[in-house]
Amino acid sequence: MRTDTQTITRLEDYRPTDYLIDTVELDIQLDPAATRIRSVLQIRPNPLGVKAVPLVLDGDELMFRGLWIDDEPASADVYEATPQGLTIAHPPGRPFRLTIDTEVNPSANTKLMGLYRSNGVYCTQCEADGFRRISYLLDRPDVLSVYTTRIEASRDEAPVLLGNGNLRERGEAEAAGRHFAVWHDPHPKPAYLFAVVGGNLARTGKTFRTMSGRAVEIAIYVEPGKEERSHYALDALERSMRWDERVFGREYDLDVFNVVAVSDFNMGAMENKGLNIFNDKYVLASPETATDADYANIEAVIAHEYFHNWTGNRITCRDWFQLCLKEGLTVFRDQEFSSDERSRAVHRIGEVRTLRARQFTEDAGPLAHPVRPTRYREINNFYTATVYEKGAEIVRMLKVLLGEAEFARGMDLYFERCDGTAATVEDFLGCFAEVSGRDLRHFQRWYEQAGTPTVSVQTAYDPVARTYRMEFRQETPPTPGQPEKSPLVVPVLLGLVGEDGQLLEASSNKVREDGLFVLETKAESITFEGIDSRPVPSLLRGFSAPVRLELDLPDSDLLALLRHDRDPFNRWQSAQTVALRLLTSLAEAPANGSSAELADAIGTFLDRSGLEDPAFAAMILALPGETEIAQEIGRDVDPDAVHAARQRVKAELGRSLAPRLRDLRAAMRGSGAYSPDAASAGRRALGNAALDLIAAGDPGEGERLAAAQLEQATNMTDRLAALATLSLIPGQTREAALTRFGDSYAAEPLVLDKWFALQAAIPEEGTPGRVRALMTHPAFAYSNPNRVRSLIGSFAMANPTQFHREDGTGYALLAETVLALNGTNPQIAARLLTSFGTWRTVTAARRAQARSALEHIAAAPALSPDVLDIVQRSLAPA
Ligand code: TRP
Ligand code: ZN
């Protein structure tokens, strides 16, 4: 393997820049192949920096075209310009103006970082370090500048010209057929929040009145003809703005807020100041093309990017190690928003399911890292579930520990004190320490220590002494670079549940009024006094900490919690735990257990409360996923055995619950026009969960029902659910349905993505061949991240039996794709490669295959820093 030539960036090496850039004035002459950029920087020595040192500006694949210092042409011996940087050895020791001309080719930019074209629309992506692909700059988050941007383009090609901030001026340009717009953003910002857009786009908008009465023009821009599909996003934006005013007291701070949807985008969306740019799948929605899940995602991503305006933009990050400061906090905020807009309990279950599937998996593998990492080779590889999802969990724990009121005061202080700064995790925690008078240094360990802690609980009831005792222990496994772990501050919300489901009036001096027990040491116990009969403990209510919980309770206790715990999260969790125990033991030996008791309990649940909250009932019907079962088994996992165990339990549940499931399906049948609201979506979710189980129990009936639903469905949610059910039943009906679906939506890329994803997830021998065939489908393109993610990403992430095939063909398919994308879009290549993260947990034969696929990648020529970083960490000795 090659020796490591990449530079490592370390948190402890942080120091401020030696120069500051107060203003950036850009003049961008948009052209498909030769865009010229003039950048005028007002620079001065940083009082905190070193005097009289060279000025080194970042660049990446830039064509240098000229340089002026204080408007005088600079002679060639004054500077050194390469595509990767611009150095001025002896800059003036006082404020000066630096003018730089560069040229870039947006049409050739396949990395989708910097300035590129998507479907003929010019757009930019600058986070984390894409600005340097537009012009030379101190491209780091602690350099804040006021930007003024003049954009000029052909009026035919780009009638719409958008930038950050407020529109200052627009008009005809000198050159024939060209026009211009000047945008000015008064809020100092780092370069990663810069954006421009130019193209032929259709606008839908309205006026938003802020809480202080200011008018803000809010708008969504989409491909002409798709305006109808932007209304939901506009509505979600308005609701987000209102919610941030009401819940966090945050008011919007410009005259306009624009959202632009583009079809080629590396991630979900980007919070550029006043000009959010979105992957179109998180904007466009119509009942015909989008599922309920799509609507929910659009709402969440619109909210997320809007909320960044305060958590990320007004208060930004000092350095990229602090990424969780904006991402974890903003995910927390968007989760709270969605919970308020929808059902809090159902939303929480969804959050925990993704946390376990994505973040716990990451934490258990070679790519595990702390929420605030201390070193990186490629920052783009740290936009992870750990930074985002676990980062949000830390904020949630802080809220539980401090309580609502103190948490709110801490947030207020943070907004007040850190506004306009590039802040750190310490600055954030400092505000909460100050308002609460607490020492949060121990709590801060959550940011520093990787790995998922296990909390195990032993319980004992003493009928004579009438006491109930719980012994807690915590343990965090080693992760790369962190062999030894210390105890964390774990907030455990708990209650003792009596026969009827009421909480017992039990007290212990270690448990707060609201049921909070804080485990801060390796082991600690609590004793409750005056307990008349053996209670059932409900632990980690609402999933109060991102830990794995090991309980010594018998299934019967857990099923009692399913019946009547008042905490809906734990009702769901209890059933999941029972199912998970059964599934892991069946995966180890097929004779090891029966689903009868679980089926019985779920049946009783459906009879009593199946109709109360359909979305919740749908969650109860869903068994833990194969990823979660594999995670529970931990090592030498045989994905085929896991799949077989899960299939079998699904089939048994389907058979024993069949009459009830049929009734439920009938009861959930919608009438009237489609509405994406949470209650209607919940009914569809339950109806479709029932269909899925019926089909598992009786594929013949399932095939008939699904085919009929496919015919009659009036919306994409029901249509896709039917197709998903059919996709698991081999035969002519399935193949014909797939073909027809593909033909009907040939002109709808976002719908074809679902069709690609569904086929790539079929757990059958033939799937790798099917995926290869689909790679030649006219709609598939390596250049489009959504297509690659739906087809290849889904194969690697949602099809464990085929990805982890013992013959290695699944791994080979992935390796091939990673290498094909390595040169053109390294970010996407590296992200796909992370699907090898579980390779050490599978059986020896599979491990050997995975290792050779990884080594094949590692040995390839010209690996991008992104792919090199992931492949090396994946192969590093455990
Ligand atoms: N900051 C964005 C968000 O979480 C995500 C983001 C980071 C991104 N880097 C990106 C988006 C690169 C697109 C491309 O909201
Ligand atoms: Zn974000």
mmCIF file of C-alpha atoms in Angstrom, residues 380-651:
data_model
loop_
_atom_site.group_PDB
_atom_site.id
_atom_site.type_symbol
_atom_site.label_atom_id
_atom_site.label_comp_id
_atom_site.label_asym_id
_atom_site.label_seq_id
_atom_site.Cartn_x
_atom_site.Cartn_y
_atom_site.Cartn_z
ATOM 1 C CA ASN A 380 -15.798 16.076 3.396
ATOM 2 C CA ASN A 381 -15.661 12.588 4.895
ATOM 3 C CA PHE A 382 -16.855 13.938 8.260
ATOM 4 C CA TYR A 383 -20.385 14.894 7.274
ATOM 5 C CA THR A 384 -21.446 11.744 9.060
ATOM 6 C CA ALA A 385 -24.289 10.265 11.049
ATOM 7 C CA THR A 386 -22.097 10.731 14.111
ATOM 8 C CA VAL A 387 -21.649 14.471 13.618
ATOM 9 C CA TYR A 388 -25.263 15.045 12.598
ATOM 10 C CA GLU A 389 -27.367 12.480 14.453
ATOM 11 C CA LYS A 390 -25.321 11.817 17.553
ATOM 12 C CA GLY A 391 -24.562 15.537 17.625
ATOM 13 C CA ALA A 392 -28.312 16.159 17.865
ATOM 14 C CA GLU A 393 -28.666 13.564 20.619
ATOM 15 C CA ILE A 394 -26.096 15.429 22.716
ATOM 16 C CA VAL A 395 -28.149 18.614 22.490
ATOM 17 C CA ARG A 396 -31.263 16.628 23.403
ATOM 18 C CA MET A 397 -29.491 15.188 26.471
ATOM 19 C CA LEU A 398 -28.475 18.680 27.504
ATOM 20 C CA LYS A 399 -32.120 19.687 27.384
ATOM 21 C CA VAL A 400 -33.146 16.690 29.493
ATOM 22 C CA LEU A 401 -30.415 17.375 32.069
ATOM 23 C CA LEU A 402 -31.098 21.087 32.374
ATOM 24 C CA GLY A 403 -34.850 21.035 31.911
ATOM 25 C CA GLU A 404 -36.820 23.137 29.430
ATOM 26 C CA ALA A 405 -36.452 26.501 31.119
ATOM 27 C CA GLU A 406 -32.702 26.413 31.701
ATOM 28 C CA PHE A 407 -32.115 24.977 28.268
ATOM 29 C CA ALA A 408 -34.054 27.870 26.745
ATOM 30 C CA ARG A 409 -32.048 30.407 28.732
ATOM 31 C CA GLY A 410 -28.814 28.776 27.597
ATOM 32 C CA MET A 411 -29.897 28.987 23.956
ATOM 33 C CA ASP A 412 -30.856 32.646 24.370
ATOM 34 C CA LEU A 413 -27.454 33.410 25.846
ATOM 35 C CA TYR A 414 -25.736 31.534 23.020
ATOM 36 C CA PHE A 415 -27.620 33.546 20.370
ATOM 37 C CA GLU A 416 -26.846 36.772 22.140
ATOM 38 C CA ARG A 417 -23.240 36.192 23.013
ATOM 39 C CA CYS A 418 -21.961 34.340 19.968
ATOM 40 C CA ASP A 419 -23.887 36.165 17.239
ATOM 41 C CA GLY A 420 -21.527 37.266 14.493
ATOM 42 C CA THR A 421 -18.728 34.984 15.640
ATOM 43 C CA ALA A 422 -17.086 31.742 14.578
ATOM 44 C CA ALA A 423 -17.630 29.681 17.703
ATOM 45 C CA THR A 424 -16.592 26.413 19.339
ATOM 46 C CA VAL A 425 -18.288 23.618 21.249
ATOM 47 C CA GLU A 426 -16.799 25.158 24.405
ATOM 48 C CA ASP A 427 -18.492 28.485 23.654
ATOM 49 C CA PHE A 428 -21.800 26.653 23.265
ATOM 50 C CA LEU A 429 -21.513 24.609 26.448
ATOM 51 C CA GLY A 430 -20.197 27.649 28.307
ATOM 52 C CA CYS A 431 -23.550 29.386 27.845
ATOM 53 C CA PHE A 432 -25.423 26.477 29.433
ATOM 54 C CA ALA A 433 -22.885 26.207 32.243
ATOM 55 C CA GLU A 434 -23.323 29.875 32.938
ATOM 56 C CA VAL A 435 -27.122 29.977 33.068
ATOM 57 C CA SER A 436 -27.370 26.773 35.099
ATOM 58 C CA GLY A 437 -24.374 27.162 37.357
ATOM 59 C CA ARG A 438 -23.401 23.592 36.455
ATOM 60 C CA ASP A 439 -20.026 22.249 35.545
ATOM 61 C CA LEU A 440 -20.446 20.672 32.105
ATOM 62 C CA ARG A 441 -16.866 19.492 31.635
ATOM 63 C CA HIS A 442 -17.760 15.880 32.314
ATOM 64 C CA PHE A 443 -20.753 16.134 29.985
ATOM 65 C CA GLN A 444 -18.435 17.472 27.269
ATOM 66 C CA ARG A 445 -16.883 14.014 27.028
ATOM 67 C CA TRP A 446 -19.813 13.082 24.779
ATOM 68 C CA TYR A 447 -18.195 15.265 22.101
ATOM 69 C CA GLU A 448 -14.775 13.738 22.578
ATOM 70 C CA GLN A 449 -15.306 10.037 23.037
ATOM 71 C CA ALA A 450 -16.387 7.836 20.136
ATOM 72 C CA GLY A 451 -18.330 4.595 20.440
ATOM 73 C CA THR A 452 -21.798 3.680 21.644
ATOM 74 C CA PRO A 453 -21.956 3.104 25.401
ATOM 75 C CA THR A 454 -23.781 0.057 26.690
ATOM 76 C CA VAL A 455 -25.813 0.632 29.821
ATOM 77 C CA SER A 456 -26.781 -2.585 31.563
ATOM 78 C CA VAL A 457 -29.329 -2.765 34.319
ATOM 79 C CA GLN A 458 -29.880 -5.474 36.932
ATOM 80 C CA THR A 459 -33.059 -5.316 38.952
ATOM 81 C CA ALA A 460 -34.094 -6.899 42.270
ATOM 82 C CA TYR A 461 -37.358 -6.719 44.172
ATOM 83 C CA ASP A 462 -37.372 -7.466 47.892
ATOM 84 C CA PRO A 463 -40.960 -8.110 49.027
ATOM 85 C CA VAL A 464 -39.998 -8.206 52.698
ATOM 86 C CA ALA A 465 -38.133 -4.908 52.768
ATOM 87 C CA ARG A 466 -40.541 -3.596 50.099
ATOM 88 C CA THR A 467 -37.619 -2.215 48.129
ATOM 89 C CA TYR A 468 -36.790 -2.252 44.458
ATOM 90 C CA ARG A 469 -33.180 -1.965 43.496
ATOM 91 C CA MET A 470 -31.611 -1.200 40.124
ATOM 92 C CA GLU A 471 -27.915 -1.559 39.443
ATOM 93 C CA PHE A 472 -26.598 0.372 36.477
ATOM 94 C CA ARG A 473 -23.285 -0.179 34.745
ATOM 95 C CA GLN A 474 -21.866 1.584 31.709
ATOM 96 C CA GLU A 475 -19.184 0.498 29.306
ATOM 97 C CA THR A 476 -17.994 2.001 26.030
ATOM 98 C CA PRO A 477 -16.108 -0.281 23.644
ATOM 99 C CA PRO A 478 -12.753 0.736 22.157
ATOM 100 C CA THR A 479 -12.785 2.602 18.838
ATOM 101 C CA PRO A 480 -9.951 3.506 16.441
ATOM 102 C CA GLY A 481 -7.414 5.620 18.311
ATOM 103 C CA GLN A 482 -9.342 5.369 21.599
ATOM 104 C CA PRO A 483 -8.608 2.047 23.296
ATOM 105 C CA GLU A 484 -9.603 3.191 26.801
ATOM 106 C CA LYS A 485 -12.920 4.809 27.566
ATOM 107 C CA SER A 486 -14.142 6.659 30.588
ATOM 108 C CA PRO A 487 -17.679 6.916 31.966
ATOM 109 C CA LEU A 488 -20.058 9.449 30.434
ATOM 110 C CA VAL A 489 -22.900 11.487 31.884
ATOM 111 C CA VAL A 490 -25.911 9.391 30.908
ATOM 112 C CA PRO A 491 -29.363 10.856 31.543
ATOM 113 C CA VAL A 492 -31.772 7.969 32.157
ATOM 114 C CA LEU A 493 -35.443 8.894 32.291
ATOM 115 C CA LEU A 494 -37.274 6.155 34.137
ATOM 116 C CA GLY A 495 -40.443 5.153 35.897
ATOM 117 C CA LEU A 496 -41.771 2.125 37.744
ATOM 118 C CA VAL A 497 -44.879 0.864 36.058
ATOM 119 C CA GLY A 498 -47.587 -0.846 38.107
ATOM 120 C CA GLU A 499 -50.097 -3.483 37.001
ATOM 121 C CA ASP A 500 -52.451 -0.956 35.452
ATOM 122 C CA GLY A 501 -49.787 1.042 33.672
ATOM 123 C CA GLN A 502 -49.793 3.887 36.190
ATOM 124 C CA LEU A 503 -46.426 5.025 37.428
ATOM 125 C CA LEU A 504 -45.804 4.047 41.027
ATOM 126 C CA GLU A 505 -45.341 6.855 43.507
ATOM 127 C CA ALA A 506 -41.877 5.577 44.218
ATOM 128 C CA SER A 507 -39.146 7.842 45.400
ATOM 129 C CA SER A 508 -35.411 7.680 45.581
ATOM 130 C CA ASN A 509 -33.120 10.565 46.383
ATOM 131 C CA LYS A 510 -31.171 9.854 43.223
ATOM 132 C CA VAL A 511 -34.151 10.325 40.941
ATOM 133 C CA ARG A 512 -35.434 13.770 40.042
ATOM 134 C CA GLU A 513 -39.131 14.599 40.248
ATOM 135 C CA ASP A 514 -39.602 13.989 36.515
ATOM 136 C CA GLY A 515 -37.972 10.554 36.687
ATOM 137 C CA LEU A 516 -34.456 11.572 35.717
ATOM 138 C CA PHE A 517 -31.574 9.508 37.029
ATOM 139 C CA VAL A 518 -28.112 10.580 35.920
ATOM 140 C CA LEU A 519 -25.553 7.820 35.627
ATOM 141 C CA GLU A 520 -22.163 9.506 35.850
ATOM 142 C CA THR A 521 -19.855 6.785 37.027
ATOM 143 C CA LYS A 522 -19.015 3.318 35.822
ATOM 144 C CA ALA A 523 -21.533 1.682 38.170
ATOM 145 C CA GLU A 524 -24.253 3.012 40.406
ATOM 146 C CA SER A 525 -27.429 1.731 41.991
ATOM 147 C CA ILE A 526 -30.742 3.178 43.083
ATOM 148 C CA THR A 527 -33.122 1.771 45.666
ATOM 149 C CA PHE A 528 -36.791 2.654 45.761
ATOM 150 C CA GLU A 529 -38.569 2.279 49.099
ATOM 151 C CA GLY A 530 -42.119 1.347 49.927
ATOM 152 C CA ILE A 531 -42.878 -0.829 46.918
ATOM 153 C CA ASP A 532 -45.743 -3.232 47.529
ATOM 154 C CA SER A 533 -45.436 -5.497 44.536
ATOM 155 C CA ARG A 534 -42.811 -6.208 41.918
ATOM 156 C CA PRO A 535 -42.975 -3.326 39.431
ATOM 157 C CA VAL A 536 -41.823 -3.262 35.828
ATOM 158 C CA PRO A 537 -39.228 -0.571 35.191
ATOM 159 C CA SER A 538 -39.600 1.590 32.126
ATOM 160 C CA LEU A 539 -36.057 2.709 31.370
ATOM 161 C CA LEU A 540 -34.516 5.240 29.041
ATOM 162 C CA ARG A 541 -37.943 6.691 28.351
ATOM 163 C CA GLY A 542 -38.133 8.673 25.150
ATOM 164 C CA PHE A 543 -34.659 7.301 24.412
ATOM 165 C CA SER A 544 -33.111 9.845 26.757
ATOM 166 C CA ALA A 545 -29.510 8.925 25.806
ATOM 167 C CA PRO A 546 -27.880 7.421 22.674
ATOM 168 C CA VAL A 547 -26.838 4.168 24.316
ATOM 169 C CA ARG A 548 -27.486 0.471 23.951
ATOM 170 C CA LEU A 549 -29.594 -0.725 26.833
ATOM 171 C CA GLU A 550 -29.169 -4.212 28.248
ATOM 172 C CA LEU A 551 -32.046 -5.281 30.435
ATOM 173 C CA ASP A 552 -32.475 -8.378 32.567
ATOM 174 C CA LEU A 553 -36.267 -8.214 32.257
ATOM 175 C CA PRO A 554 -38.173 -11.258 30.971
ATOM 176 C CA ASP A 555 -40.162 -10.938 27.747
ATOM 177 C CA SER A 556 -43.361 -10.999 29.776
ATOM 178 C CA ASP A 557 -42.386 -7.738 31.511
ATOM 179 C CA LEU A 558 -41.551 -6.106 28.214
ATOM 180 C CA LEU A 559 -44.833 -7.197 26.714
ATOM 181 C CA ALA A 560 -46.571 -5.694 29.730
ATOM 182 C CA LEU A 561 -44.892 -2.400 28.848
ATOM 183 C CA LEU A 562 -46.127 -2.739 25.266
ATOM 184 C CA ARG A 563 -49.591 -3.091 26.748
ATOM 185 C CA HIS A 564 -49.664 -0.112 29.023
ATOM 186 C CA ASP A 565 -46.526 1.963 29.479
ATOM 187 C CA ARG A 566 -47.549 5.610 29.260
ATOM 188 C CA ASP A 567 -44.308 6.387 27.453
ATOM 189 C CA PRO A 568 -45.087 5.601 23.817
ATOM 190 C CA PHE A 569 -41.436 5.270 22.893
ATOM 191 C CA ASN A 570 -40.963 2.492 25.409
ATOM 192 C CA ARG A 571 -44.167 0.758 24.370
ATOM 193 C CA TRP A 572 -42.638 0.476 20.941
ATOM 194 C CA GLN A 573 -39.157 -0.290 22.249
ATOM 195 C CA SER A 574 -40.394 -3.116 24.444
ATOM 196 C CA ALA A 575 -41.960 -4.929 21.520
ATOM 197 C CA GLN A 576 -38.809 -4.307 19.487
ATOM 198 C CA THR A 577 -36.617 -5.745 22.215
ATOM 199 C CA VAL A 578 -38.690 -8.905 22.396
ATOM 200 C CA ALA A 579 -38.585 -9.208 18.604
ATOM 201 C CA LEU A 580 -34.850 -8.569 18.517
ATOM 202 C CA ARG A 581 -34.175 -11.272 21.099
ATOM 203 C CA LEU A 582 -36.182 -13.725 19.042
ATOM 204 C CA LEU A 583 -34.574 -12.706 15.745
ATOM 205 C CA THR A 584 -31.003 -12.938 16.987
ATOM 206 C CA SER A 585 -31.569 -16.342 18.489
ATOM 207 C CA LEU A 586 -33.293 -17.618 15.340
ATOM 208 C CA ALA A 587 -30.453 -16.275 13.221
ATOM 209 C CA GLU A 588 -28.026 -18.283 15.326
ATOM 210 C CA ALA A 589 -30.073 -21.502 15.228
ATOM 211 C CA PRO A 590 -33.394 -21.828 13.397
ATOM 212 C CA ALA A 591 -34.859 -24.017 16.150
ATOM 213 C CA ASN A 592 -34.168 -21.397 18.819
ATOM 214 C CA GLY A 593 -37.510 -19.856 19.557
ATOM 215 C CA SER A 594 -41.058 -19.171 18.617
ATOM 216 C CA SER A 595 -42.896 -16.056 17.594
ATOM 217 C CA ALA A 596 -46.168 -17.120 19.188
ATOM 218 C CA GLU A 597 -45.968 -14.884 22.241
ATOM 219 C CA LEU A 598 -44.910 -11.854 20.235
ATOM 220 C CA ALA A 599 -47.718 -12.439 17.737
ATOM 221 C CA ASP A 600 -50.155 -12.727 20.564
ATOM 222 C CA ALA A 601 -49.034 -9.499 22.190
ATOM 223 C CA ILE A 602 -49.125 -7.611 18.902
ATOM 224 C CA GLY A 603 -52.580 -9.042 18.222
ATOM 225 C CA THR A 604 -53.813 -7.787 21.575
ATOM 226 C CA PHE A 605 -52.220 -4.427 20.917
ATOM 227 C CA LEU A 606 -53.978 -4.175 17.554
ATOM 228 C CA ASP A 607 -57.322 -5.113 19.056
ATOM 229 C CA ARG A 608 -57.049 -2.583 21.830
ATOM 230 C CA SER A 609 -55.328 0.341 20.193
ATOM 231 C CA GLY A 610 -54.569 -0.455 16.573
ATOM 232 C CA LEU A 611 -56.859 2.306 15.373
ATOM 233 C CA GLU A 612 -55.936 4.948 17.953
ATOM 234 C CA ASP A 613 -52.774 6.130 16.276
ATOM 235 C CA PRO A 614 -52.261 4.311 12.985
ATOM 236 C CA ALA A 615 -48.735 5.666 12.429
ATOM 237 C CA PHE A 616 -47.718 4.301 15.797
ATOM 238 C CA ALA A 617 -49.379 0.956 15.081
ATOM 239 C CA ALA A 618 -47.445 0.767 11.805
ATOM 240 C CA MET A 619 -44.231 1.182 13.791
ATOM 241 C CA ILE A 620 -45.270 -1.638 16.118
ATOM 242 C CA LEU A 621 -45.816 -3.920 13.121
ATOM 243 C CA ALA A 622 -42.354 -3.264 11.688
ATOM 244 C CA LEU A 623 -39.731 -5.748 12.854
ATOM 245 C CA PRO A 624 -36.185 -4.545 13.592
ATOM 246 C CA GLY A 625 -34.219 -4.296 10.365
ATOM 247 C CA GLU A 626 -31.516 -6.690 9.245
ATOM 248 C CA THR A 627 -28.860 -4.097 10.043
ATOM 249 C CA GLU A 628 -30.060 -3.868 13.601
ATOM 250 C CA ILE A 629 -30.203 -7.627 14.032
ATOM 251 C CA ALA A 630 -26.692 -7.932 12.625
ATOM 252 C CA GLN A 631 -25.493 -5.220 14.963
ATOM 253 C CA GLU A 632 -26.963 -7.059 17.918
ATOM 254 C CA ILE A 633 -25.184 -10.272 16.897
ATOM 255 C CA GLY A 634 -22.024 -8.235 16.554
ATOM 256 C CA ARG A 635 -19.570 -10.619 14.907
ATOM 257 C CA ASP A 636 -19.319 -13.491 12.447
ATOM 258 C CA VAL A 637 -22.673 -12.370 11.128
ATOM 259 C CA ASP A 638 -24.230 -14.469 8.399
ATOM 260 C CA PRO A 639 -26.534 -12.039 6.558
ATOM 261 C CA ASP A 640 -28.405 -14.952 4.944
ATOM 262 C CA ALA A 641 -29.284 -16.366 8.337
ATOM 263 C CA VAL A 642 -30.367 -12.943 9.552
ATOM 264 C CA HIS A 643 -32.536 -12.485 6.509
ATOM 265 C CA ALA A 644 -34.055 -15.947 6.829
ATOM 266 C CA ALA A 645 -34.861 -15.403 10.499
ATOM 267 C CA ARG A 646 -36.549 -12.098 9.802
ATOM 268 C CA GLN A 647 -38.462 -13.479 6.833
ATOM 269 C CA ARG A 648 -39.679 -16.351 8.897
ATOM 270 C CA VAL A 649 -40.928 -14.192 11.764
ATOM 271 C CA LYS A 650 -42.594 -11.853 9.295
ATOM 272 C CA ALA A 651 -44.335 -14.818 7.688
#
